[in-house]
XYZ file of C-alpha atoms in Angstrom:
340
model
C -32.553 14.054 56.587
C -34.901 13.368 59.482
C -32.807 10.996 61.592
C -35.675 9.919 63.836
C -37.975 9.019 60.955
C -35.173 7.232 59.091
C -34.423 5.173 62.195
C -38.109 4.381 62.550
C -38.337 3.139 58.953
C -35.233 0.965 59.369
C -36.207 -0.574 62.712
C -39.665 -1.486 61.411
C -38.066 -4.027 59.044
C -37.483 -7.616 60.174
C -34.090 -8.633 58.801
C -33.025 -11.298 61.315
C -29.523 -12.665 60.645
C -29.491 -14.865 57.571
C -32.791 -13.434 56.319
C -31.970 -9.750 55.965
C -33.778 -9.132 52.674
C -36.554 -6.826 53.934
C -34.119 -4.663 55.877
C -31.583 -4.693 53.044
C -34.232 -3.505 50.580
C -35.258 -0.657 52.890
C -31.651 0.425 53.349
C -30.996 0.120 49.604
C -33.865 2.461 48.791
C -32.531 5.058 51.229
C -28.937 4.677 50.028
C -29.818 5.116 46.354
C -30.630 8.771 47.004
C -26.877 9.269 47.422
C -25.547 6.372 45.332
C -27.922 5.436 42.458
C -25.849 2.357 41.585
C -26.115 0.813 45.066
C -26.992 -2.886 45.037
C -27.702 -5.948 47.148
C -25.390 -8.915 46.605
C -26.256 -12.612 46.817
C -25.545 -12.686 50.562
C -27.767 -9.730 51.459
C -25.055 -7.088 51.807
C -25.932 -3.601 50.560
C -22.972 -1.868 48.901
C -22.244 1.273 46.919
C -19.186 3.172 45.679
C -19.239 6.970 45.590
C -16.321 8.411 43.624
C -14.770 11.679 44.751
C -13.325 12.493 41.322
C -9.760 12.881 42.564
C -7.015 10.885 40.824
C -5.459 8.117 42.923
C -7.866 8.740 45.777
C -7.830 6.304 48.670
C -10.939 4.233 49.375
C -12.646 4.832 52.718
C -15.134 2.171 53.752
C -18.166 2.899 55.925
C -19.673 -0.215 57.485
C -22.707 -0.871 59.676
C -24.462 -4.205 59.941
C -28.040 -4.510 58.731
C -29.054 -7.718 60.535
C -30.700 -7.992 63.931
C -30.941 -10.728 66.541
C -33.925 -13.066 66.581
C -34.857 -16.737 66.598
C -35.420 -19.482 64.053
C -38.032 -22.269 64.090
C -36.388 -25.642 64.778
C -39.333 -27.922 65.609
C -43.115 -28.092 65.934
C -44.176 -30.601 68.578
C -47.246 -32.843 68.528
C -49.280 -30.240 70.431
C -48.424 -27.409 68.024
C -45.911 -25.679 70.290
C -42.907 -24.236 68.459
C -39.311 -24.736 69.526
C -36.643 -22.278 68.424
C -32.925 -21.623 68.159
C -31.095 -18.318 68.491
C -29.872 -16.116 65.655
C -27.452 -13.965 67.610
C -26.969 -13.346 71.303
C -30.438 -13.087 72.819
C -30.737 -11.756 76.354
C -32.609 -14.772 77.699
C -33.507 -12.950 80.931
C -36.061 -10.944 78.938
C -37.676 -13.705 76.895
C -40.226 -15.401 79.153
C -43.849 -14.273 78.619
C -42.956 -12.161 75.596
C -45.291 -11.755 72.638
C -43.576 -12.867 69.436
C -44.187 -12.919 65.698
C -43.386 -16.018 63.662
C -42.638 -14.842 60.133
C -44.109 -17.789 58.238
C -46.298 -17.876 55.139
C -47.930 -14.952 56.909
C -47.112 -13.354 60.233
C -48.366 -15.533 63.080
C -48.542 -14.103 66.591
C -47.677 -16.171 69.609
C -46.518 -16.019 73.209
C -43.546 -17.598 74.926
C -44.881 -19.929 77.592
C -43.781 -19.613 81.189
C -44.411 -21.622 84.348
C -46.366 -19.574 86.926
C -44.345 -18.708 90.047
C -46.927 -20.485 92.216
C -45.752 -23.865 90.891
C -42.111 -23.071 90.168
C -39.407 -24.174 92.581
C -36.674 -21.947 91.083
C -37.705 -18.369 90.293
C -34.153 -17.274 89.423
C -33.370 -19.743 86.626
C -32.646 -18.183 83.233
C -33.804 -20.546 80.486
C -31.757 -21.707 77.528
C -33.243 -20.841 74.146
C -33.886 -24.516 73.418
C -36.087 -24.714 76.521
C -38.536 -22.094 75.266
C -41.937 -23.091 73.909
C -43.908 -20.717 71.714
C -47.687 -21.008 71.888
C -49.442 -19.865 68.700
C -52.801 -21.366 69.689
C -52.827 -24.018 66.955
C -52.535 -27.776 66.773
C -49.637 -29.259 64.844
C -51.584 -29.767 61.611
C -52.768 -26.167 61.448
C -49.414 -24.781 62.553
C -47.593 -26.597 59.748
C -49.858 -24.928 57.189
C -48.409 -21.543 58.131
C -45.067 -22.197 59.819
C -42.035 -23.988 58.382
C -38.738 -25.037 59.905
C -36.295 -22.166 59.394
C -38.849 -19.363 59.621
C -37.549 -16.422 61.656
C -39.116 -15.225 64.909
C -38.943 -11.772 66.474
C -40.256 -10.322 69.714
C -43.330 -8.210 69.018
C -41.922 -4.797 69.892
C -42.175 -1.411 68.221
C -40.620 2.019 67.816
C -41.470 4.301 70.758
C -40.615 7.943 71.337
C -39.561 8.574 74.930
C -38.899 11.922 76.583
C -36.640 14.424 74.873
C -34.509 12.936 72.093
C -34.659 9.316 73.286
C -36.330 6.524 71.349
C -36.737 2.825 72.088
C -37.071 0.168 69.397
C -35.985 -3.301 68.367
C -32.971 -3.509 66.042
C -31.392 -0.235 67.164
C -28.352 -2.551 67.054
C -27.356 -1.729 64.390
C -29.945 0.112 62.330
C -28.801 3.219 64.246
C -25.362 2.719 62.662
C -26.951 2.442 59.219
C -28.898 5.611 60.010
C -25.718 7.476 61.049
C -23.971 6.611 57.787
C -26.988 7.715 55.739
C -27.107 10.966 57.706
C -23.397 11.519 57.014
C -23.972 10.995 53.284
C -26.775 13.535 53.432
C -24.417 16.044 55.075
C -21.804 15.365 52.383
C -24.160 15.999 49.442
C -22.952 19.548 48.843
C -19.419 19.111 50.162
C -16.175 17.928 48.524
C -14.925 14.534 49.673
C -11.318 13.450 49.908
C -11.893 9.709 49.422
C -13.748 7.302 47.212
C -16.431 6.121 49.616
C -17.393 2.454 49.844
C -20.679 2.255 51.749
C -21.555 -1.147 53.181
C -24.547 -2.337 55.173
C -23.482 -5.888 55.886
C -25.324 -9.108 56.710
C -24.865 -11.659 59.501
C -22.699 -9.645 61.880
C -24.611 -11.113 64.807
C -23.761 -14.664 63.713
C -20.068 -14.303 62.904
C -19.312 -11.105 60.933
C -19.786 -13.081 57.720
C -21.025 -10.300 55.463
C -18.191 -7.973 56.424
C -15.606 -10.625 55.580
C -17.011 -10.964 52.075
C -17.393 -7.258 51.387
C -13.977 -6.288 52.754
C -12.253 -8.829 50.514
C -14.094 -7.486 47.464
C -13.804 -3.745 48.083
C -10.116 -3.539 49.018
C -10.452 -0.398 51.122
C -7.490 1.543 52.442
C -9.276 2.665 55.605
C -12.555 1.739 57.240
C -14.850 3.336 59.805
C -17.098 0.751 61.420
C -20.234 2.164 63.021
C -21.926 0.033 65.666
C -23.511 0.410 69.081
C -21.982 0.064 72.523
C -23.039 0.159 76.148
C -24.950 3.126 77.491
C -24.915 3.953 81.192
C -27.677 2.497 83.368
C -28.091 2.668 87.166
C -26.594 -0.819 87.559
C -23.640 -0.415 85.168
C -20.016 0.535 85.758
C -19.459 4.161 84.742
C -15.965 3.524 83.340
C -17.283 0.779 81.032
C -20.196 2.751 79.583
C -21.121 6.137 78.121
C -24.010 8.407 79.010
C -26.729 8.676 76.400
C -26.383 12.121 74.857
C -22.583 12.195 75.289
C -21.944 11.838 71.557
C -19.831 9.424 69.544
C -17.744 6.735 71.225
C -14.328 6.692 69.516
C -12.744 3.261 69.732
C -9.300 2.296 71.020
C -8.219 -1.328 70.650
C -5.365 -3.565 69.568
C -7.489 -4.246 66.481
C -7.803 -0.581 65.548
C -5.447 1.936 63.944
C -4.303 4.424 66.560
C -3.671 7.091 63.930
C -7.299 7.014 62.795
C -8.439 7.170 66.406
C -6.359 10.268 67.101
C -7.520 11.979 63.916
C -11.162 11.358 64.805
C -10.629 12.731 68.307
C -8.902 15.829 66.902
C -11.745 16.371 64.438
C -14.321 16.071 67.197
C -12.444 18.632 69.289
C -12.002 21.113 66.442
C -15.640 20.852 65.301
C -17.274 20.846 68.721
C -18.654 17.318 68.252
C -19.256 15.591 71.591
C -17.447 12.272 72.079
C -16.064 9.828 74.600
C -13.260 7.284 74.264
C -14.136 3.588 74.353
C -11.306 1.188 75.196
C -11.702 -2.402 73.976
C -8.382 -4.047 74.838
C -7.928 -6.997 72.483
C -10.937 -7.054 70.136
C -13.998 -4.912 69.467
C -16.858 -7.381 69.033
C -17.724 -5.542 65.805
C -17.081 -5.986 62.093
C -13.753 -4.198 62.624
C -12.333 -7.484 63.888
C -12.945 -9.069 60.473
C -12.314 -6.072 58.223
C -8.968 -5.184 59.814
C -7.434 -8.544 58.827
C -8.917 -8.660 55.327
C -6.362 -9.198 52.535
C -3.086 -7.598 53.682
C -4.813 -5.587 56.420
C -7.082 -2.549 56.509
C -6.702 0.436 58.832
C -9.866 0.532 60.950
C -11.520 2.587 63.615
C -14.874 2.247 65.328
C -17.440 4.914 66.042
C -20.037 3.565 68.431
C -23.446 4.872 69.447
C -24.248 4.337 73.145
C -27.511 2.464 73.722
C -29.241 0.997 76.731
C -30.618 -2.555 76.989
C -28.600 -4.061 74.125
C -29.950 -7.307 72.601
C -33.401 -6.808 74.046
C -36.651 -5.657 72.386
C -36.362 -2.210 74.033
C -32.953 -0.969 72.875
C -32.862 2.748 73.682
C -30.834 5.444 71.919
C -30.465 9.219 71.926
C -30.972 10.688 68.453
C -28.307 13.303 69.249
C -25.667 10.566 69.462
C -26.537 9.275 65.994
C -26.189 12.837 64.709
C -22.811 13.270 66.446
C -21.473 10.115 64.777
C -22.768 11.332 61.398
C -21.050 14.706 61.801
C -17.748 13.070 62.726
C -17.918 10.725 59.721
C -18.678 13.728 57.510
C -15.655 15.652 58.815
C -13.331 12.705 58.248
C -14.583 11.969 54.733
C -14.268 15.629 53.794
C -10.516 15.486 54.351
C -10.484 17.725 57.400
C -8.275 15.150 59.092
C -5.521 15.881 56.554
C -5.781 19.676 56.708
């Protein structure tokens, strides 16, 4: 599988929280190569079960969320300017003067208005999302022909190849996790697996981990590996709270997570020469693991995170080698190497 091209195809889909259908369909098509019976449920979750053929096999769940952050139309004022609310945790520092796409009856391009510094008394103020105005160049009557309340809005960004193995794109959080799981399934095609695999690309993680709660209750997994992104090192970040891009998988440690799974993943990485770092999240992870771990009577969970820069912005940046490292580690675990 070409990881870079798969990530490109996934990040080109819209799929803002609560309206994941386009992204779910793209992921479903890719997943059906490995699980022909994969399906999308009523909530937008993509799920599949791959049987290992062993009697009384445990079920291992792979989860990555399919939704991305964005905005939602809340109001069109008398001058045709659009007001919006947030779907997920937007980095508001990056929003002024952005080009956006309103996904209405057709895609409508607009710009987020900003007050010129020449007439602004406070250059440092970060706006609230409700203070933004989106200019689509139409009066109210014309705007309402194309735009409806509830339509989703995304920043007009695109997939870009940077130097070496780095790429920048919107929705790397968490289409890179989806990509890692698909890559792991591709690696497992010709290998025996020790578990029945429940593959889940879940909806609305960015707005409350809702999809994961539904899927975890239905699947009844014994163990779960949650693949998400975490913080990559930048010049202004704390080194002990981040990981260098290119340093491999980030293996999670947290009160939420099963320490045994963590240690097994670390041992597998060591024995297979897979690069990794350890990510400590003291009380909770901020991922679907927080919901899945307390599903039913409890599910053993661990996180594998992919370090990215500029999280929750239109220029999320990832190293393709880190996605591959996560895929290899998932593959080793699912193949039963952890029990050898």
